[in-house]
Coordinates of C-alpha atoms and ligand atoms in Angstrom, one line a residue:
M11 CA 11.8 -28.8 10.3
T12 CA 12.8 -26.4 7.9
L13 CA 9.9 -24.5 7.2
R14 CA 9.8 -21.8 4.2
R15 CA 10.1 -18.6 5.3
I16 CA 7.9 -16.5 2.9
S17 CA 7.4 -13.2 2.3
L18 CA 4.6 -10.4 1.4
F19 CA 3.6 -7.4 0.9
V20 CA 1.3 -6.3 2.9
V21 CA -0.9 -4.1 0.3
L22 CA -2.6 -2.0 1.8
F23 CA -5.3 -0.8 -0.7
L24 CA -2.6 1.2 -1.7
L25 CA -2.2 2.8 -4.8
M26 CA -3.1 6.4 -5.0
G27 CA -6.1 7.0 -5.3
L28 CA -7.6 5.6 -2.6
D29 CA -10.6 6.4 -1.3
S30 CA -13.4 4.4 -1.9
F31 CA -14.9 7.5 -0.8
A32 CA -15.5 9.9 -3.6
L33 CA -16.3 13.4 -1.6
P34 CA -16.8 16.8 -3.7
G35 CA -15.6 19.8 -2.8
A36 CA -12.2 17.3 -2.4
S37 CA -8.8 18.6 -2.0
P38 CA -6.8 16.9 -5.1
G39 CA -4.3 16.7 -3.0
G40 CA -0.6 17.7 -3.7
Q41 CA 1.6 16.6 -6.6
A42 CA 1.8 12.9 -7.4
L43 CA 5.4 11.4 -5.8
N44 CA 7.3 9.5 -7.6
L45 CA 9.2 7.7 -5.0
S46 CA 10.1 3.2 -5.2
K47 CA 6.5 1.6 -2.9
F48 CA 7.2 -1.4 -1.0
V49 CA 11.9 -0.1 0.2
D50 CA 10.9 0.0 4.3
Q51 CA 10.5 -2.3 6.5
L52 CA 7.6 -1.6 8.2
P53 CA 8.6 0.7 11.4
I54 CA 7.5 -1.2 14.8
P55 CA 6.5 1.9 17.3
P56 CA 8.1 2.1 20.3
S57 CA 6.5 0.6 22.7
I58 CA 6.4 1.5 26.3
Q59 CA 5.4 -1.8 28.8
L60 CA 3.9 -1.2 32.0
R61 CA 4.0 -4.2 33.9
G62 CA 2.6 -5.0 37.0
R63 CA 0.5 -3.6 39.7
R64 CA 1.6 -0.2 41.7
P65 CA 0.1 3.0 39.4
F66 CA 1.7 4.0 36.5
E67 CA 2.9 7.4 36.1
L68 CA 4.4 8.8 32.8
T69 CA 5.8 11.3 31.2
I70 CA 6.2 11.9 27.4
T71 CA 7.5 14.6 25.1
L72 CA 5.1 16.1 22.7
G73 CA 8.1 17.4 20.2
Q74 CA 10.0 18.8 16.8
F75 CA 12.4 15.8 15.5
E76 CA 13.5 15.5 12.7
A77 CA 12.7 11.7 10.1
K78 CA 13.5 10.0 7.0
L79 CA 9.5 9.0 6.0
H80 CA 10.9 7.3 2.6
R81 CA 15.0 6.0 2.0
D82 CA 15.0 7.7 -1.2
L83 CA 14.1 11.3 0.8
P84 CA 15.6 13.5 3.1
P85 CA 15.1 13.5 6.9
Q86 CA 12.9 16.7 7.5
P87 CA 11.2 17.7 10.4
E88 CA 7.5 15.9 12.1
W89 CA 6.0 16.0 15.2
G90 CA 5.6 13.2 17.7
Y91 CA 5.6 11.7 21.1
D92 CA 9.3 11.5 23.0
G93 CA 10.9 11.9 19.1
S94 CA 8.5 9.3 17.2
S95 CA 5.2 9.5 14.6
P96 CA 3.8 7.4 15.8
G97 CA 4.5 7.7 19.2
P98 CA 5.2 5.2 22.0
T99 CA 2.6 3.0 22.6
I100 CA 1.1 2.8 25.7
Q101 CA 0.3 -1.5 26.5
I102 CA -0.5 -1.6 30.6
E103 CA -3.0 -3.9 32.2
R104 CA -6.8 -3.6 32.7
G105 CA -8.0 -1.7 35.6
R106 CA -3.7 -0.5 36.1
K107 CA -4.3 3.3 36.9
L108 CA -1.9 5.6 34.8
T109 CA -1.0 8.9 35.0
V110 CA 1.0 10.6 32.0
H111 CA 1.8 14.0 31.6
W112 CA 2.2 14.9 28.5
K113 CA 4.4 17.9 28.4
N114 CA 4.9 20.8 25.6
Q115 CA 8.1 21.2 24.2
L116 CA 7.1 22.1 20.6
P117 CA 8.7 24.9 18.7
E118 CA 7.1 28.7 18.5
V119 CA 6.5 28.1 15.1
H120 CA 4.1 25.6 13.7
L121 CA 5.5 23.3 10.6
F122 CA 2.5 24.6 8.4
Q123 CA 0.6 27.6 7.5
A124 CA -2.6 27.9 9.2
P125 CA -5.1 27.4 5.9
K126 CA -6.8 29.8 5.2
G127 CA -10.6 29.7 7.0
A128 CA -9.4 28.0 10.4
D129 CA -10.4 29.6 13.7
R130 CA -7.1 31.8 14.5
I131 CA -6.8 31.7 18.6
T132 CA -3.1 32.9 18.9
P133 CA -0.4 31.6 19.8
D134 CA 0.3 29.6 16.9
V135 CA 1.6 26.2 18.5
R136 CA -1.5 24.7 21.0
A137 CA -1.5 21.8 21.5
I138 CA -3.8 19.0 24.5
T139 CA -4.1 15.5 24.2
H140 CA -6.5 13.4 23.7
L141 CA -6.9 9.1 24.3
H142 CA -10.0 8.3 21.9
G143 CA -12.3 5.8 23.6
A144 CA -11.1 6.3 27.0
V145 CA -13.5 5.7 29.8
V146 CA -12.0 8.9 32.0
T147 CA -14.0 12.0 34.4
E148 CA -12.9 15.5 33.1
P149 CA -13.9 17.6 36.6
D150 CA -13.0 20.8 35.0
P151 CA -13.2 21.3 31.5
M152 CA -11.2 23.9 31.5
D153 CA -8.5 23.1 34.5
R154 CA -5.2 22.7 31.8
L155 CA -3.4 21.3 34.3
H156 CA -5.0 19.0 35.5
N157 CA -6.9 18.0 31.5
N158 CA -7.9 13.9 32.2
D159 CA -10.2 13.6 28.0
G160 CA -9.0 17.0 26.0
W161 CA -10.8 19.3 26.3
P162 CA -10.3 21.0 23.0
D163 CA -10.4 24.6 24.4
A164 CA -8.1 23.6 27.4
W165 CA -4.7 23.5 25.2
N166 CA -1.3 24.0 26.1
I167 CA 1.4 26.3 25.1
P168 CA 4.9 24.4 25.0
G169 CA 6.8 25.4 28.1
Q170 CA 3.7 23.7 30.2
E171 CA 1.9 20.2 30.5
Q172 CA -0.7 18.2 30.9
I173 CA -1.6 15.6 33.5
A174 CA -4.2 13.3 32.6
E175 CA -5.4 10.2 34.4
Y176 CA -6.3 7.6 33.1
P177 CA -8.7 4.3 35.5
N178 CA -7.9 2.2 32.4
D179 CA -11.1 0.1 33.0
Q180 CA -12.3 -1.4 30.6
A181 CA -11.8 -4.1 28.8
A182 CA -8.8 -5.3 25.9
R183 CA -9.1 -2.9 23.2
T184 CA -6.5 -1.0 21.0
L185 CA -7.3 3.0 21.7
W186 CA -5.2 5.8 19.9
Y187 CA -3.7 9.6 21.6
H188 CA -3.9 11.4 19.1
D189 CA -4.0 15.7 19.5
H190 CA -7.6 17.7 20.0
A191 CA -6.4 21.6 20.4
M192 CA -9.6 23.9 19.6
G193 CA -8.6 24.4 15.7
E194 CA -5.9 23.3 14.9
T195 CA -5.9 18.2 15.4
G196 CA -6.3 18.5 12.0
R197 CA -3.2 20.6 11.4
N198 CA -1.6 19.4 15.0
V199 CA -2.6 15.1 13.6
A200 CA -0.9 15.2 10.2
A201 CA 1.9 17.3 12.3
G202 CA 2.5 13.8 13.5
L203 CA 0.6 13.9 16.9
L204 CA -0.2 10.6 17.5
G205 CA 0.3 7.3 18.6
L206 CA -1.5 3.4 19.9
Y207 CA -2.6 2.6 23.2
E208 CA -3.5 -0.9 24.4
I209 CA -5.2 -2.2 27.1
H210 CA -5.4 -5.8 27.5
D211 CA -6.5 -8.1 30.1
R212 CA -7.1 -12.2 31.0
Y213 CA -9.8 -12.7 29.0
E214 CA -8.1 -11.9 25.6
R215 CA -5.0 -13.9 26.9
S216 CA -6.7 -16.8 27.1
L217 CA -8.0 -16.4 24.0
N218 CA -4.1 -17.8 23.0
L219 CA -4.0 -15.4 20.3
P220 CA -0.7 -14.4 17.8
S221 CA 1.4 -12.2 20.9
G222 CA 4.5 -10.4 20.9
R223 CA 6.0 -9.4 17.6
Y224 CA 3.4 -11.7 15.7
D225 CA 1.1 -8.6 17.4
I226 CA 1.3 -6.0 15.5
P227 CA -0.2 -2.0 15.0
L228 CA -0.4 -0.7 11.2
A229 CA -1.5 3.0 11.9
I230 CA -2.9 4.4 8.4
Q231 CA -2.3 8.4 7.5
A232 CA -2.5 9.8 4.9
R233 CA 0.4 11.9 4.7
G234 CA 1.5 15.1 2.4
V235 CA 4.7 15.4 1.3
N236 CA 6.0 17.4 -1.0
A237 CA 9.1 16.4 -3.9
D238 CA 11.5 17.1 -1.2
G239 CA 10.6 15.3 1.2
S240 CA 8.8 17.4 3.5
L241 CA 5.8 17.6 4.4
Y242 CA 2.3 19.2 3.7
Y243 CA -1.3 20.6 5.4
T244 CA -3.7 21.6 3.1
A245 CA -4.1 25.3 2.2
D246 CA -7.6 25.4 3.3
I247 CA -9.3 24.4 6.0
A248 CA -12.5 24.3 3.9
N249 CA -10.6 21.2 1.8
E250 CA -10.3 18.0 4.2
F251 CA -7.2 16.5 3.7
Y252 CA -6.6 13.6 1.7
G253 CA -2.2 14.2 1.0
N254 CA -0.8 12.1 -1.8
A255 CA 0.7 9.8 1.0
L256 CA 0.0 6.9 2.4
A257 CA 2.5 5.7 5.4
V258 CA 1.9 3.4 8.1
N259 CA 3.6 3.4 10.9
G260 CA 5.4 6.9 10.0
K261 CA 6.5 5.0 6.8
L262 CA 5.7 5.6 3.1
W263 CA 4.8 2.4 1.5
P264 CA 6.8 -0.2 4.1
F265 CA 6.1 -3.4 3.4
L266 CA 6.5 -6.7 6.2
N267 CA 8.6 -9.3 6.2
V268 CA 5.4 -12.8 7.3
E269 CA 6.4 -15.9 8.6
P270 CA 4.2 -19.0 7.7
R271 CA 1.4 -18.2 10.8
K272 CA -1.5 -16.9 11.9
Y273 CA -0.5 -12.7 12.7
R274 CA -3.0 -9.9 14.9
F275 CA -3.2 -6.9 12.9
R276 CA -4.5 -4.1 14.8
I277 CA -5.2 -1.5 12.3
V278 CA -5.9 2.5 12.9
N279 CA -7.4 4.0 10.3
V280 CA -5.6 7.7 12.0
S281 CA -5.8 9.7 8.9
N282 CA -7.1 13.2 8.8
A283 CA -10.6 12.2 6.4
R284 CA -9.5 9.8 4.2
S285 CA -11.1 6.1 4.1
Y286 CA -9.9 3.1 3.4
A287 CA -11.3 -0.8 2.1
L288 CA -8.3 -2.7 3.1
S289 CA -7.7 -6.2 1.6
L290 CA -5.1 -8.1 0.7
A291 CA -3.1 -8.8 -3.2
E292 CA 0.0 -11.3 -3.8
A293 CA 2.1 -8.5 -5.3
D294 CA 4.5 -10.1 -8.3
D295 CA 6.7 -7.2 -8.3
G296 CA 7.2 -4.1 -5.8
A297 CA 4.6 -1.9 -8.6
T298 CA 2.0 -3.6 -9.3
S299 CA -0.2 -6.4 -7.7
S300 CA -0.8 -9.6 -9.9
G301 CA -4.8 -10.1 -8.6
N302 CA -4.5 -12.4 -6.8
A303 CA -6.3 -11.8 -3.8
G304 CA -4.2 -13.0 -0.7
P305 CA -5.3 -14.5 2.4
A306 CA -9.3 -13.7 3.9
F307 CA -9.2 -11.5 7.0
Y308 CA -10.7 -12.4 10.0
Q309 CA -11.8 -9.5 11.9
I310 CA -12.6 -10.1 15.3
G311 CA -12.7 -7.0 17.6
T312 CA -13.7 -3.3 16.5
G313 CA -12.3 -0.3 18.5
S314 CA -13.8 -0.5 21.3
G315 CA -13.2 -4.6 22.0
F316 CA -14.0 -8.0 20.5
L317 CA -16.7 -8.7 18.0
Q318 CA -19.4 -12.0 19.5
D319 CA -18.4 -13.5 16.3
T320 CA -15.4 -13.6 14.2
V321 CA -16.3 -11.8 10.8
I322 CA -14.9 -12.6 7.5
L323 CA -13.8 -10.3 5.2
N324 CA -11.5 -10.6 1.9
D325 CA -12.2 -14.5 1.6
P326 CA -10.0 -14.7 -1.1
S327 CA -12.6 -17.7 -2.3
D328 CA -15.6 -15.5 -2.6
P329 CA -15.7 -12.3 -4.7
A330 CA -18.5 -10.8 -3.3
S331 CA -17.1 -11.0 0.1
P332 CA -16.9 -7.3 2.0
K333 CA -14.0 -5.3 2.2
L334 CA -12.6 -3.8 5.7
V335 CA -13.9 -0.2 5.3
L336 CA -12.1 1.7 7.7
A337 CA -13.4 5.7 8.4
P338 CA -10.9 8.4 10.3
A339 CA -10.0 6.9 14.4
E340 CA -12.0 3.8 13.3
R341 CA -9.5 1.0 14.6
A342 CA -10.4 -3.2 13.2
D343 CA -8.7 -6.2 15.2
V344 CA -8.2 -8.3 12.1
I345 CA -6.1 -12.1 12.4
I346 CA -4.3 -12.9 9.4
D347 CA -3.7 -16.2 8.6
F348 CA -0.8 -16.7 6.1
S349 CA 0.6 -20.6 6.8
G350 CA -1.2 -21.4 3.8
V351 CA 0.2 -19.6 1.0
A352 CA 2.9 -21.3 -1.3
G353 CA 2.7 -19.0 -4.1
R354 CA 3.6 -16.2 -6.0
S355 CA 5.4 -15.0 -3.1
F356 CA 8.9 -12.6 -2.1
V357 CA 10.7 -16.0 -1.2
L358 CA 13.3 -14.4 0.8
K359 CA 16.0 -17.2 2.5
N360 CA 14.5 -20.6 4.4
S361 CA 14.8 -20.1 8.2
S362 CA 13.5 -22.4 11.0
H363 CA 10.1 -20.3 12.4
D364 CA 8.0 -21.2 15.4
P365 CA 4.1 -22.3 12.4
G366 CA 2.4 -20.7 15.4
T367 CA -0.1 -22.6 17.2
S368 CA -2.3 -19.1 18.1
A369 CA -5.9 -19.5 18.0
L370 CA -8.2 -17.9 15.7
P371 CA -11.8 -18.4 17.8
L372 CA -15.0 -18.0 15.8
H373 CA -16.6 -17.5 18.9
L374 CA -15.7 -14.7 21.4
R375 CA -17.6 -12.8 24.0
P376 CA -21.1 -12.3 24.0
I377 CA -22.5 -9.1 23.5
P378 CA -25.8 -8.5 25.3
R379 CA -28.0 -5.8 22.7
L380 CA -29.2 -2.7 23.9
R381 CA -33.0 -2.6 24.0
V382 CA -35.0 0.2 22.1
A383 CA -37.5 -0.3 24.5
D384 CA -35.4 0.0 27.5
A385 CA -33.7 4.1 26.0
A386 CA -35.4 6.7 27.9
G387 CA -36.3 8.8 24.9
A388 CA -34.9 9.8 21.6
R389 CA -32.4 12.9 19.9
Q390 CA -31.9 14.0 16.9
I391 CA -27.8 15.1 15.4
I392 CA -28.5 16.5 12.2
F393 CA -25.1 16.9 9.9
G394 CA -25.1 20.0 8.2
Q395 CA -23.8 23.3 6.7
M396 CA -24.5 26.8 6.6
A397 CA -23.0 29.5 4.9
M398 CA -20.2 31.6 6.4
P399 CA -20.3 35.5 5.5
D400 CA -17.2 35.1 2.9
G401 CA -19.1 32.3 1.1
T402 CA -17.2 28.8 2.1
L403 CA -19.6 26.7 3.8
M404 CA -18.9 25.6 7.5
Q405 CA -19.9 21.8 8.0
T406 CA -21.9 21.6 11.9
L407 CA -24.0 20.1 14.3
N408 CA -28.4 21.0 14.4
G409 CA -27.0 24.1 12.9
R410 CA -24.8 24.9 16.0
S411 CA -20.6 25.7 16.6
W412 CA -18.7 24.5 19.6
K413 CA -18.7 27.5 21.3
D414 CA -22.7 27.5 21.8
P415 CA -24.1 26.1 24.9
I416 CA -24.6 22.9 25.3
E417 CA -27.8 21.6 24.4
D418 CA -27.4 18.4 25.4
R419 CA -27.8 17.0 29.2
P420 CA -29.0 13.3 29.1
V421 CA -29.0 11.9 32.3
L422 CA -26.3 9.9 33.9
G423 CA -27.4 6.2 33.8
T424 CA -30.5 6.5 31.0
T425 CA -30.2 4.7 27.7
E426 CA -30.8 6.6 24.6
V427 CA -31.0 6.5 21.0
W428 CA -29.7 8.9 18.6
E429 CA -30.7 9.8 14.8
L430 CA -27.7 11.0 13.6
A431 CA -29.3 12.7 10.3
N432 CA -27.6 12.9 7.3
T433 CA -28.4 15.5 4.9
L434 CA -25.3 15.9 3.1
T435 CA -23.0 13.5 0.2
D436 CA -20.3 12.7 2.1
V437 CA -19.2 10.5 4.9
H438 CA -18.5 11.4 8.0
P439 CA -17.6 9.2 10.8
F440 CA -18.7 10.3 14.4
H441 CA -17.3 10.2 17.2
I442 CA -18.2 10.4 21.3
H443 CA -15.8 10.7 24.3
G444 CA -15.5 8.7 26.5
L445 CA -19.2 5.8 26.2
Q446 CA -19.1 2.8 23.4
F447 CA -22.3 2.5 21.3
Q448 CA -23.6 0.3 19.1
V449 CA -25.7 0.1 16.3
L450 CA -29.0 0.2 15.4
D451 CA -29.8 0.8 11.2
R452 CA -29.7 2.9 9.2
T453 CA -32.3 4.3 7.1
F454 CA -32.8 6.4 3.8
F455 CA -35.1 9.9 4.4
D456 CA -35.7 12.3 2.3
V457 CA -33.9 15.7 2.8
Q458 CA -34.8 17.9 1.3
A459 CA -38.5 17.3 2.6
F460 CA -36.0 17.7 5.8
L461 CA -34.9 20.4 5.0
A462 CA -38.2 22.4 4.4
T463 CA -40.3 21.0 7.2
G464 CA -37.9 19.2 9.9
K465 CA -39.2 16.1 10.2
I466 CA -37.9 12.4 9.1
N467 CA -39.9 11.2 6.0
Y468 CA -37.8 7.6 5.9
L469 CA -38.1 6.0 2.4
A470 CA -36.9 3.0 2.4
P471 CA -37.1 0.6 5.1
P472 CA -34.0 0.2 7.5
V473 CA -30.6 -1.5 7.0
P474 CA -28.7 -3.5 9.1
P475 CA -25.3 -2.6 10.6
L476 CA -22.5 -4.3 8.7
A477 CA -21.7 -7.8 10.8
N478 CA -18.5 -6.0 11.6
E479 CA -20.1 -3.0 13.0
M480 CA -22.2 -5.3 15.6
G481 CA -20.0 -4.8 18.8
W482 CA -19.6 -1.8 20.9
K483 CA -18.2 0.9 18.5
D484 CA -17.2 4.9 19.7
T485 CA -17.2 5.9 16.2
V486 CA -20.0 5.2 13.1
R487 CA -19.8 6.2 9.4
V488 CA -22.7 7.9 9.2
L489 CA -23.9 7.9 5.8
P490 CA -25.2 10.3 3.9
Q491 CA -29.2 10.2 3.3
M492 CA -29.4 8.0 5.9
V493 CA -30.7 8.5 9.4
T494 CA -28.3 5.8 11.4
R495 CA -29.3 4.8 15.0
I496 CA -27.0 4.2 17.7
I497 CA -28.2 2.9 20.8
L498 CA -26.1 4.2 24.1
K499 CA -26.0 4.2 27.8
F500 CA -24.9 7.3 29.7
S501 CA -22.8 6.1 32.1
P502 CA -20.1 5.1 34.5
F503 CA -19.1 9.1 35.1
P504 CA -20.9 12.3 34.6
G505 CA -19.8 15.4 33.5
Y506 CA -18.3 17.3 29.9
Y507 CA -18.5 15.2 26.7
V508 CA -17.2 16.0 23.3
Y509 CA -19.3 14.5 20.2
H510 CA -17.9 15.1 16.9
C511 CA -16.8 14.6 13.2
H512 CA -13.8 12.2 13.0
I513 CA -12.7 14.2 10.0
L514 CA -10.7 16.9 11.4
E515 CA -11.3 19.0 9.9
H516 CA -14.4 19.5 9.6
E517 CA -13.7 18.7 14.0
D518 CA -11.9 22.2 13.4
M519 CA -14.7 23.7 11.8
D520 CA -17.3 23.3 14.2
M521 CA -18.8 19.9 13.4
M522 CA -18.1 19.5 17.1
R523 CA -20.0 20.1 20.2
P524 CA -19.8 19.7 23.7
F525 CA -22.8 17.7 25.9
E526 CA -23.0 16.6 30.0
I527 CA -23.7 13.9 31.6
V528 CA -25.9 15.2 34.5
P529 CA -26.6 13.5 37.8
P530 CA -30.3 11.7 38.5
G531 CA -32.3 14.8 39.6
T532 CA -30.2 17.6 38.9
L533 CA -31.9 18.5 35.4
E534 CA -34.2 16.3 34.0
L535 CA -34.6 18.1 30.0
T536 CA -36.3 16.0 27.5
P537 CA -34.3 15.4 24.6
R538 CA -35.6 17.9 21.6
Ligands
LIG611 CU1 -9.5 10.9 18.4 CU2 -12.6 14.1 19.5 O1 -10.9 12.3 19.1
LIG612 CU1 -12.5 10.7 21.2
LIG613 CU1 -17.4 15.6 8.7

């Protein structure tokens, strides 16, 4: 059988002005780039497939190298892992242990000038890798050599290494690793220190999802690119870094040839500060879109594994159908079926291809909902700002900075509701290390009254989470002027943890706090 091989440009909400949320005080980004779009093929990051039963051990090197971001730009220095950015995608089976030696071979001089207003810690080049979404233990957060979670203060310097152990005892999901050094995360990730990490399991295989070369990661990163092709980062930490160019898997505005069949995309927003509302549109040529809606997205998972029910986004027969919104660090596991697409697409050539017999499941695994009635208490986290003596506004959680003493000590094995109260006017993606949670609801509250009295008065009935927020999550959008409630159980490990805003410039200026899960009976503090 001969099937026509079609080529579609994957249009990832790509022309400039890609913001889905207007952020006050936002940096305008650099100058507009005069680059042809869709001339580079989507690269797939190298993958390290760890097959078999034994515990695995890898060395992955952080370093500087040269890469071409675009066909028409000369090679330029950037940072990454094992010579690429994104670094190698690590693929491992659930329950297989992996030890990674993250070897810091970065140069002594940073790729970017330190932005104004950033904490100046010397030396200038410091790094520590965190596996976002992984459940790990952190016996001694200040141990620079043996550090599993990537504690922000346990950074190391060129010539040193961090040895991290990952139990991978989690159901199939897409994680990502990235730098997490205190005060440096935004600058280091913008330089390229990030990569993907997939845990696979039997349940995932039983679903007969598109696999192999039909299972494609899309790491979307807003980058700052100068006219000569070199990279830039924000000059002032108070300006969130939005960049002026959009890279997917390290190339600017790439294209992807697809066959008429189902594909699975693991979409990861690895941007410092930009949120996206993603959809697919048919392209007429390299620069414009006819506006015809492309095929629907069937979202089957979040970054924390499969949803209970598949969610349809960008349904071409329903103009009101929601887009896929992803704030920094959010991930979506999506199936797109190109088999029915025959219209205005780019025909490359006829060739023979397997039409694909993979499935599109509509119902996945039941996800038991955590119950508010089982919660030991509620804890409030207030998203606010504090003026520094020099007038800059520091982003804060509960009015504290990273260095302030730990105040949150939930008890191992208990469940709590966290009320994430956003007194600001922008969206903050809130992330907790080592734990997954469920989103309960969001409710508008009277911010002025709250700032005056410290009491929350709700202004409207609660809004339930979106359908694609009904699974487990490790990062949630905390919307302005609303209390976003999440529910979480503190297990399986006691010890030191981190929560923070995942806009990296906010994280770097202290929208980040340590907390401790304590064994029952040791130290029971009532939640604030
Ligand atoms: Cu994706 Cu604390 O990090
Ligand atoms: Cu994390
Ligand atoms: Cu924030």
